Coordinates of C-alpha atoms in Angstrom, one line a residue:
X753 CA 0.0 0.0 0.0
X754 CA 1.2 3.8 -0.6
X755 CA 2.7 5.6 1.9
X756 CA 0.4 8.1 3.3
X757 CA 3.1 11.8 3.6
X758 CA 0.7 13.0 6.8
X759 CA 1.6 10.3 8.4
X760 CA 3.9 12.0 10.9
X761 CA 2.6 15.6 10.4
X762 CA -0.7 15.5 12.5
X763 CA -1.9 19.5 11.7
X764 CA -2.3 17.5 7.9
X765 CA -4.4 15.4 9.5
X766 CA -8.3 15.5 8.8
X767 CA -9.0 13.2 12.0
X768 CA -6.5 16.0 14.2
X769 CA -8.8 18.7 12.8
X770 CA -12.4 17.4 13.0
X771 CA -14.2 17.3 16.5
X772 CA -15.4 13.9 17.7
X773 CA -19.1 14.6 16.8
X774 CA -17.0 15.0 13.0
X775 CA -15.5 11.9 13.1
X776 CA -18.2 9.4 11.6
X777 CA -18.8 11.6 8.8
X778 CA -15.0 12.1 8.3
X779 CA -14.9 8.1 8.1
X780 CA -17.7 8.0 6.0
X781 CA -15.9 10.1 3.6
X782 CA -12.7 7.9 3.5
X783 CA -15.1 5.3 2.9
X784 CA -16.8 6.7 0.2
X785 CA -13.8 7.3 -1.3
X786 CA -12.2 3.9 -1.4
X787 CA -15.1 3.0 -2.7
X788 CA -15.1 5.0 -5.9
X789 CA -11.1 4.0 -6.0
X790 CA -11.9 0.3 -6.2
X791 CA -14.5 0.7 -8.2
X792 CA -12.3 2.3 -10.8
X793 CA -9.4 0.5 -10.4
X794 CA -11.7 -3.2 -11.0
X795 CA -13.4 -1.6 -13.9
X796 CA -10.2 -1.1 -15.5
X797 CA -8.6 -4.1 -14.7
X798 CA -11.5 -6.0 -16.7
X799 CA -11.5 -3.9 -19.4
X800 CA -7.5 -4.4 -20.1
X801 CA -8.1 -8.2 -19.2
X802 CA -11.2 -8.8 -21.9
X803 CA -8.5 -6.6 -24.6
X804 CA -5.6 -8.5 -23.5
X805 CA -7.7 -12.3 -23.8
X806 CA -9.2 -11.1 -27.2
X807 CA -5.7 -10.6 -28.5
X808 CA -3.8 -13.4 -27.4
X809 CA -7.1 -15.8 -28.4
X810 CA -6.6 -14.2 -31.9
X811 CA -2.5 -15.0 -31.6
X812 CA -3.3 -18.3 -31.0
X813 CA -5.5 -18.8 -34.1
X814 CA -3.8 -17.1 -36.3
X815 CA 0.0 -18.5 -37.9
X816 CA 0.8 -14.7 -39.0
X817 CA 1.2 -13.6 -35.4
X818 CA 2.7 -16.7 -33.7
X819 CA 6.2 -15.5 -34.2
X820 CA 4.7 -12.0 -32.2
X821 CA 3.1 -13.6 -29.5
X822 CA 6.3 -16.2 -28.8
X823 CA 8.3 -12.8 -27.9
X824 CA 5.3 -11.4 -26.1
X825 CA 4.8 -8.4 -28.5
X826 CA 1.3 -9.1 -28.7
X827 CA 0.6 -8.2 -24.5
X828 CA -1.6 -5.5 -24.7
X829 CA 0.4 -2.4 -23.7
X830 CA -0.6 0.0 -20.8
X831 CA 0.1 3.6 -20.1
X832 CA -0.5 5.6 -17.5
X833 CA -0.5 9.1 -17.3
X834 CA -0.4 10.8 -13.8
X835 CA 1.8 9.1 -10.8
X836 CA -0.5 10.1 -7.7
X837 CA -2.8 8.3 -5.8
X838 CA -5.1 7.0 -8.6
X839 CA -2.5 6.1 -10.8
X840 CA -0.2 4.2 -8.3
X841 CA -3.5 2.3 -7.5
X842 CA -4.3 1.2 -10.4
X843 CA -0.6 0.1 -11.3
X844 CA -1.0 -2.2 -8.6
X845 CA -4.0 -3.2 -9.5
X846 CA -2.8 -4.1 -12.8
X847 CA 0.2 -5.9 -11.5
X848 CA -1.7 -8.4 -9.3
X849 CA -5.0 -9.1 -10.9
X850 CA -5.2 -9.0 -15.1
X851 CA -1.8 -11.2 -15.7
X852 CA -0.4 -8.0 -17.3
X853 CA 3.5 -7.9 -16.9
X854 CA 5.5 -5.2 -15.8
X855 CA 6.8 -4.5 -18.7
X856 CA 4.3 -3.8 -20.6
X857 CA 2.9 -1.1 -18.2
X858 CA 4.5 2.6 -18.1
X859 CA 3.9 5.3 -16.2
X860 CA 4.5 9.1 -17.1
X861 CA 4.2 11.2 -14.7
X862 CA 6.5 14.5 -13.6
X863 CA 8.0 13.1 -10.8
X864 CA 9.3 10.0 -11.9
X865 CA 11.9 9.3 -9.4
X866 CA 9.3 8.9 -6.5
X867 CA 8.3 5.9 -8.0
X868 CA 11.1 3.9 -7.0
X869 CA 8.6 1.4 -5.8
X870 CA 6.9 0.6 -9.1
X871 CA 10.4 1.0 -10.9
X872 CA 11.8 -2.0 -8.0
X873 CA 8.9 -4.2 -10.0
X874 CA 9.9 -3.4 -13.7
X875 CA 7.4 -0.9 -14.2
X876 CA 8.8 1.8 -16.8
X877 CA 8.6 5.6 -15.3
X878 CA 9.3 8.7 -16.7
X879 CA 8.0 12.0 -17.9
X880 CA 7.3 12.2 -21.5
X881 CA 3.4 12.1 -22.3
X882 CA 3.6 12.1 -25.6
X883 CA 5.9 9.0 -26.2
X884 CA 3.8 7.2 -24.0
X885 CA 0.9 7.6 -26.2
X886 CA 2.8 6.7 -29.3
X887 CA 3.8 3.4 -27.7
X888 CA 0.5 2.3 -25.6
X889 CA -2.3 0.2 -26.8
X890 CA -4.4 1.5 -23.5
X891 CA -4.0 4.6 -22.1
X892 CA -5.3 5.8 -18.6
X893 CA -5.3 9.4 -18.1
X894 CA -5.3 10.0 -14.3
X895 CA -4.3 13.6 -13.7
X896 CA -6.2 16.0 -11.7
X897 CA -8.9 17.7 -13.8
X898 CA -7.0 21.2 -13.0
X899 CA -4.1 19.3 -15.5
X900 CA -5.8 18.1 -18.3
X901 CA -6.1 21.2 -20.3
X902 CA -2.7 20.6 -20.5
X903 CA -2.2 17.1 -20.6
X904 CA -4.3 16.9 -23.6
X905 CA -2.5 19.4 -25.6
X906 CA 0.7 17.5 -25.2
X907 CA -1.0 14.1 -26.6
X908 CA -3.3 15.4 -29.1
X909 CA -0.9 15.3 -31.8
X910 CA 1.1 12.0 -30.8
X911 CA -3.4 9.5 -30.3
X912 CA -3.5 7.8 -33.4
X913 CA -6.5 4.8 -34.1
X914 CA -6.6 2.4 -32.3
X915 CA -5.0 3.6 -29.5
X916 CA -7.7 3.9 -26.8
X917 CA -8.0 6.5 -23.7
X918 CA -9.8 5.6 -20.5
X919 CA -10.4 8.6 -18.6
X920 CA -10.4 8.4 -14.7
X921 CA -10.5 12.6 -14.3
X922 CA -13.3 13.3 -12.4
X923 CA -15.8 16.2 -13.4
X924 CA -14.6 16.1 -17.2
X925 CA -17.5 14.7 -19.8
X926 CA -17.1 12.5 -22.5
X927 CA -18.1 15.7 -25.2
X928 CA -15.1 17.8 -23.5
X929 CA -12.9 15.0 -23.7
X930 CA -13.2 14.3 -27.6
X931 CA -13.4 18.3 -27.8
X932 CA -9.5 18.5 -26.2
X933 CA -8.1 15.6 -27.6
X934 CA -10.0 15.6 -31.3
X935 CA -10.2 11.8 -30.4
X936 CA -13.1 9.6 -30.5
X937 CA -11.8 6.5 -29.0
X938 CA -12.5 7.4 -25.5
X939 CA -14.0 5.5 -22.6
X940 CA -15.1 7.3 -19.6
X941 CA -16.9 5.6 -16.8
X942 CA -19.8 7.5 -15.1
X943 CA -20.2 6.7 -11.4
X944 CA -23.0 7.0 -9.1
X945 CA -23.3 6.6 -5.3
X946 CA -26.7 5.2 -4.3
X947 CA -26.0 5.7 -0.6
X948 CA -25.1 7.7 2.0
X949 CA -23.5 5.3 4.4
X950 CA -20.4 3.4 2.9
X951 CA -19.1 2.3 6.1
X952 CA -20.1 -1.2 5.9
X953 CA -19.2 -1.9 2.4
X954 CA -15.6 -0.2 2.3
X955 CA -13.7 0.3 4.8
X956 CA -10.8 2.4 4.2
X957 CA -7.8 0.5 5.2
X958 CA -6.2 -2.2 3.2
X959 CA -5.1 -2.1 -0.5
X960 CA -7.3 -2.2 -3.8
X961 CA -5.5 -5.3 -4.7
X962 CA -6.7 -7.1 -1.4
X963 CA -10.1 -6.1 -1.7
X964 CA -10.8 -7.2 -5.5
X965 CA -9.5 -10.5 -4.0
X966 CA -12.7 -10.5 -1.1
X967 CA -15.4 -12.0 -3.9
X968 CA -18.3 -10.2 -1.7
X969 CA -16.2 -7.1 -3.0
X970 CA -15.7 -8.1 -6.8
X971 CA -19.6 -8.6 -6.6
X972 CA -20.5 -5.3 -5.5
X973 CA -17.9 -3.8 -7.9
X974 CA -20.4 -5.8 -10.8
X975 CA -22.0 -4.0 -13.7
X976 CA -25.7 -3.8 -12.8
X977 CA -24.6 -5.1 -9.9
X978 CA -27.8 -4.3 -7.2
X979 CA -25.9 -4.8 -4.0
X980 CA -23.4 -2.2 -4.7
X981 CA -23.6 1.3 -2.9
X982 CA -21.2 2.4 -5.9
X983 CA -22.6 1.8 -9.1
X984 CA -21.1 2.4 -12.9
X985 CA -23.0 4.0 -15.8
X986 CA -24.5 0.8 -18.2
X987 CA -23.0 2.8 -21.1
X988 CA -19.8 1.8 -19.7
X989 CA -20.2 -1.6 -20.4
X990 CA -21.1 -0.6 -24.0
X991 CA -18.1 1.4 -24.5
X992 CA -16.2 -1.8 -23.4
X993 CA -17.5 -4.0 -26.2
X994 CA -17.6 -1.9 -28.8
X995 CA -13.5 -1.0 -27.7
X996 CA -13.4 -4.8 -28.4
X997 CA -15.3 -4.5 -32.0
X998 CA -12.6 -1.5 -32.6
X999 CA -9.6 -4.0 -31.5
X1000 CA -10.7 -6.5 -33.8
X1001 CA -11.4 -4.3 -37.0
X1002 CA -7.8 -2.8 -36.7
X1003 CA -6.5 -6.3 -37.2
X1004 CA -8.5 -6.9 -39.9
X1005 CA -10.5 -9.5 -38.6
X1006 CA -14.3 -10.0 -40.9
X1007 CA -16.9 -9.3 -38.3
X1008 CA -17.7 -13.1 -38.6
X1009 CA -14.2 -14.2 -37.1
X1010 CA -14.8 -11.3 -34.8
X1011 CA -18.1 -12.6 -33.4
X1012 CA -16.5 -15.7 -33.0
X1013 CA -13.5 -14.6 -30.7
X1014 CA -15.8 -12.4 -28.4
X1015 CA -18.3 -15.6 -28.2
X1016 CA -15.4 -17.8 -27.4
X1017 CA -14.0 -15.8 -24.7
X1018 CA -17.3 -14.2 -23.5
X1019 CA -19.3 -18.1 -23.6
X1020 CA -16.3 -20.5 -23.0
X1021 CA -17.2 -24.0 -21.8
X1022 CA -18.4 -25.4 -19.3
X1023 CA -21.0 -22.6 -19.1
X1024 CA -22.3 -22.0 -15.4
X1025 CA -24.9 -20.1 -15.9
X1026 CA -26.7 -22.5 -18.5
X1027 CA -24.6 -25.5 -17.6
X1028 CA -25.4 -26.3 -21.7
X1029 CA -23.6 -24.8 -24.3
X1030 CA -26.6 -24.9 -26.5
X1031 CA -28.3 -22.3 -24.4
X1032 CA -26.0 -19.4 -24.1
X1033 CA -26.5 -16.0 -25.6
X1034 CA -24.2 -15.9 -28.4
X1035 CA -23.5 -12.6 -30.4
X1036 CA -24.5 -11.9 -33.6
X1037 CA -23.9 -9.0 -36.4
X1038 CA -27.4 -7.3 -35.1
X1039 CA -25.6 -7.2 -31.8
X1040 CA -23.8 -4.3 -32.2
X1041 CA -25.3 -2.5 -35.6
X1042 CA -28.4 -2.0 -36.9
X1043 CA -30.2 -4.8 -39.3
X1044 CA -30.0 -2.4 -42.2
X1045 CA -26.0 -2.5 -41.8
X1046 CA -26.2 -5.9 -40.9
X1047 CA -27.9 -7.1 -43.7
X1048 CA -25.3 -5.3 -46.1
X1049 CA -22.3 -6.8 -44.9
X1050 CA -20.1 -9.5 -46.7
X1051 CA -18.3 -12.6 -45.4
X1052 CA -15.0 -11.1 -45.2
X1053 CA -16.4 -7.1 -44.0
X1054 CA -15.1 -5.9 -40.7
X1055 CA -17.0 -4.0 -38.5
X1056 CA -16.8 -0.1 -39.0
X1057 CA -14.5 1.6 -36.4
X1058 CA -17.0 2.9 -33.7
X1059 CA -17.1 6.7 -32.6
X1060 CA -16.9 5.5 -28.7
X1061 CA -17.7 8.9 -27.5
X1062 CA -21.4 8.2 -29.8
X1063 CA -21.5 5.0 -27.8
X1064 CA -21.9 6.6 -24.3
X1065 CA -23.9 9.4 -25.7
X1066 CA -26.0 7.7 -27.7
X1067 CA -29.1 4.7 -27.8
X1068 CA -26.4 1.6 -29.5
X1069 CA -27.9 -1.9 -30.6
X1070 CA -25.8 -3.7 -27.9
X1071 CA -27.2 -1.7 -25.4
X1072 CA -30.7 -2.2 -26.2
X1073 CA -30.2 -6.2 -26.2
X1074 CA -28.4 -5.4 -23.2
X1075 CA -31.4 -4.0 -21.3
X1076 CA -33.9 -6.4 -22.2
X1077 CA -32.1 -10.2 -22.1
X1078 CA -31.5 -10.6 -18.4
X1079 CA -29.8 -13.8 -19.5
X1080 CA -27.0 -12.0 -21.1
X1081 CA -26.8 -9.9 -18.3
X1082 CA -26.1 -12.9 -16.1
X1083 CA -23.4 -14.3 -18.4
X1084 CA -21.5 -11.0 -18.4
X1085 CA -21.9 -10.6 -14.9
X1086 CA -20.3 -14.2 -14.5
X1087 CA -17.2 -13.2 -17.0
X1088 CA -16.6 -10.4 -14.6
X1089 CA -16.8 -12.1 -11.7
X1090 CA -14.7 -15.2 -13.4
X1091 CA -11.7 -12.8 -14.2
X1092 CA -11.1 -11.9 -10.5
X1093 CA -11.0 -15.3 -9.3
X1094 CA -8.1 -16.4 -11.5
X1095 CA -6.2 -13.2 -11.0
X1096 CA -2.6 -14.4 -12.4
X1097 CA -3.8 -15.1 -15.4
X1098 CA -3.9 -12.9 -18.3
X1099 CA -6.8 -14.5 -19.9
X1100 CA -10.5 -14.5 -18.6
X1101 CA -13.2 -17.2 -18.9
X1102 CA -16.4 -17.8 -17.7
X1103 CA -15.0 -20.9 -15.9
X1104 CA -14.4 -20.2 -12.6
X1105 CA -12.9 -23.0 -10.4
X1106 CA -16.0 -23.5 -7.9
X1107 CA -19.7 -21.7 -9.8
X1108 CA -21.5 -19.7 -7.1
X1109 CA -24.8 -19.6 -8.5
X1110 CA -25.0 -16.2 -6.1
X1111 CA -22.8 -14.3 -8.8
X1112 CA -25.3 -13.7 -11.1
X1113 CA -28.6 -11.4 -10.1
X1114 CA -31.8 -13.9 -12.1
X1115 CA -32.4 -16.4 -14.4
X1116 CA -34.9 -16.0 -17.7
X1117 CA -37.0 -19.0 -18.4
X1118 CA -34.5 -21.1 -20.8
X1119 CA -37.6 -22.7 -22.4
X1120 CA -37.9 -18.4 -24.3
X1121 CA -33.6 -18.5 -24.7
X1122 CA -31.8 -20.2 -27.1
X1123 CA -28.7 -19.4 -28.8
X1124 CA -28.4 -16.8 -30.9
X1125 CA -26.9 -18.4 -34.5
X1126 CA -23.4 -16.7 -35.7
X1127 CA -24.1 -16.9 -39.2
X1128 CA -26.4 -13.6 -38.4
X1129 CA -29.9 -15.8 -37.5
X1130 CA -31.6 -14.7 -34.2
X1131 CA -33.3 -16.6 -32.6
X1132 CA -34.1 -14.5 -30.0
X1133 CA -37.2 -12.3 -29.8
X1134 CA -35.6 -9.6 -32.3
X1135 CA -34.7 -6.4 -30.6
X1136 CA -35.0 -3.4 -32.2
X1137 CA -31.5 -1.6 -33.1
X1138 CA -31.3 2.6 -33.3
X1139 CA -29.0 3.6 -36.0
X1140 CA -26.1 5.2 -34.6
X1141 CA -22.7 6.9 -36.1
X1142 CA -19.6 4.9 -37.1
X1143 CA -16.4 6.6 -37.9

C-alpha cells in the first residue's frame, strides 16, 4: 500500500482537525472514497483483461502472429498518465490481478523518481506524455482535472487509431474530452453513489489489490450489480464492447471471425450459468449494428470503427439487447466475476474454479432462450436496433 506523507505531520491530519461529533462523517468520507477508488481500479482491470484475452485468443489462431506472440509483443500495452494516488492504485492493481506484466505497463508522470517502488517491480517511469501515447495500446489518463487542459494538448498530436483513452479525471465529460483531444476513441466511466452510508461496504484501510480479492467485493464492484452502494453507468459496459469491435477491425479480422473470438471468450465452456452450451446467448452482427447495416455486410467485411464517444452518448444496438435479455446480463456478470477469481492469469473465462450460482442477479426461463446463431440468424425475440454513427 502507498505511503500516506501525513503520516507524521498531525496539523495535515483530517481526523487531528475534525471534532469527535466530525468523526463518523469524516470516516464515511474515507469510505466513500475507497469505494469510488476500487471501483475504478476493478473496472479497469476487466477492461484491459477482456482486450488483452481477445488478442492473445486471436495470436493463438492465427500463424501470422505466432512469431509475435512467442516474444510477447502481442501483450496489450498500458500507459498511464499521472503518478498520484489514482494512478499508483491502479498500477497495482494491474500488477496483481489482469496477468499484465511489468513491462508492458508505463507510467509518465512529472515526478518519476518517487516511483522507485513501481520501478523496483519493472514498471517503466518517466515524464514524456507524448511517447507514452505513441507506444500504448491503452491509455489511462489519471491527472487532476485542474491538469488536463494541459495534458491533452501535449498528446493530441502523438493519439492515433486504435489507441484507446480511459479517462479516470473526475468532473470532465465524454463531449469535453473528444473536444480536447480531437479523439473519439474514448472510454469514460460515469459513477454514481446510491447511498449515503459506505461504512459497511468499504472500509478504508487495506489495498485495492486485497479487496478485488474479497469476492463479496468483486460482486458489488459488478456492472448492474444491485448490491453495490457504488454503481457504474451501463454505457460503460457498452463502451467496453464496442473497444473490443474496434480492437478487432484494426487487425482486420471480418466481423464473422470477430463474433467468434468475443463468443469464445465471453461463452467458454463449461458454461455456469446454462450449464449447456446450446443455451447461451451468443453474439451476432445485429448485436452491435443496426439490421439495415447488418444485412449489407459481406463474409469477409469488418466492423466499422466505432465513434466511442457516440456510444456513451447515444441509444447503440448492444445496449438495447443489453437492457432487455437478463440472461446476457447474467453471463457478463459471470465473465466479470470469473476474471477476479483467477487473478494471475492474463486470460478471462467464464469458468471459474467453484460456480456460485449467487454471482449472477436472475435467471430468464430457458424454455424463451436459445442461442443466438453466428451466421447472423436470431433466434431471440428480435430487438429493435437505433441507428447510430460509425467513424
Amino acid at each position: 500500500m502507498m505511503s500516506d506523507v501525513t503520516v507524521n505531520l498531525k496539523s495535515f491530519q483530517l481526523e487531528h482537525v475534525a471534532g469527535e461529533s466530525e468523526q463518523p462523517l469524516l470516516l464515511n468520507l474515507r469510505c466513500r472514497s475507497k469505494g469510488l477508488v476500487v471501483n475504478a481500479c476493478a473496472h479497469a482491470v476487466f477492461f484491459c483483461k477482456l482486450l488483452n484475452t481477445i488478442r492473445q485468443e486471436w495470436s493463438e489462431k492465427s500463424p501470422q502472429t505466432a512469431a509475435i506472440e512467442s516474444i510477447g509483443c502481442n501483450s496489450l500495452k498500458v500507459g498511464i498518465i499521472g503518478g498520484g494516488h489514482i494512478g499508483k492504485q491502479l498500477v497495482r492493481a494491474l500488477l496483481d490481478l489482469s496477468g499484465i506484466t511489468a513491462q508492458n505497463i508505463h507510467i509518465s508522470t512529472r515526478r518519476p523518481e518517487i516511483l522507485s517502488e513501481l520501478q523496483q517491480l519493472g514498471v517503466e517511469c518517466f515524464y514524456d506524455n507524448g511517447q507514452l501515447v505513441s507506444w500504448a495500446d491503452v491509455v489511462f489518463l489519471c491527472c487532476l482535472p485542474s491538469h488536463l487542459l494541459h495534458v491533452c494538448s501535449g498528446i493530441r498530436a502523438a493519439l492515433r487509431e486504435p489507441c484507446l483513452v480511459y479517462s479516470l479525471v473526475s468532473a470532465v465529460p465524454v463531449p469535453r474530452l473528444k473536444q480536447l483531444l480531437s479523439y473519439s476513441a474514448i472510454v469514460r466511466p460515469q459513477y454514481q453513489c446510491a447511498s449515503h452510508n459506505f461504512t459497511n461496504e468499504w472500509r478504508p484501510n487495506g489495498t485495492i489489490t486485497a479487496a478485488l480479492q474479497d469476492p463479496a467485493v468483486v460482486k458489488a464492484t459488478c456492472p448492474g450489480s444491485p448490491k453495490g452502494k457504488v454503481t457504474v453507468s451501463a454505457k460503460w459496459l457498452e463502451a467496453v464492447f464496442y473497444a473490443a469491435l474496434n480492437s478487432c477491425m484494426w487487425q482486420h479480422l471480418s466481423h464473422q471471425e470477430t463474433l467468434k473470438l468475443l463468443n469464445s471468450v465471453c461463452f467458454s465452456e463449461p458454461c455456469h450459468v446454462c450449464m449447456e452450451k446450446e443455451t447461451c446467448p451468443l453474439f451476432v452482427c445485429g448485436s452491435f449494428v443496426n439490421q439495415t447495416f447488418a444485412a449489407s455486410l459481406t463474409q469477409q467485411d469488418t466492423f466499422p470503427w466505432f465513434d466511442l464517444t457516440t456510444v456513451q452518448l447515444k441509444e447503440t444496438p448492444f445496449g438495447q439487447l443489453l437492457a432487455r435479455c437478463v440472461h446476457l446480463q447474467n453471463h457478463l456478470a459471470q465473465l466479470y466475476h470469473a476474471s477476479f477469481e483467477a487473478h494471475t492469469d492474463s486470460r478471462m473465462s467464464l469458468c471459474p474454479a467453484t460456480a456460485d450460482p449467487s454471482m449472477v442477479t436472475c435467471h430468464e426461463s430457458m424454455s424463451t432462450m436459445t442461442a443466438l446463431d453466428v451466421t447472423g440468424t436470431e433466434s431471440l425475440e428480435e430487438v429493435p436496433h437505433a441507428d447510430f454513427e460509425t467513424s
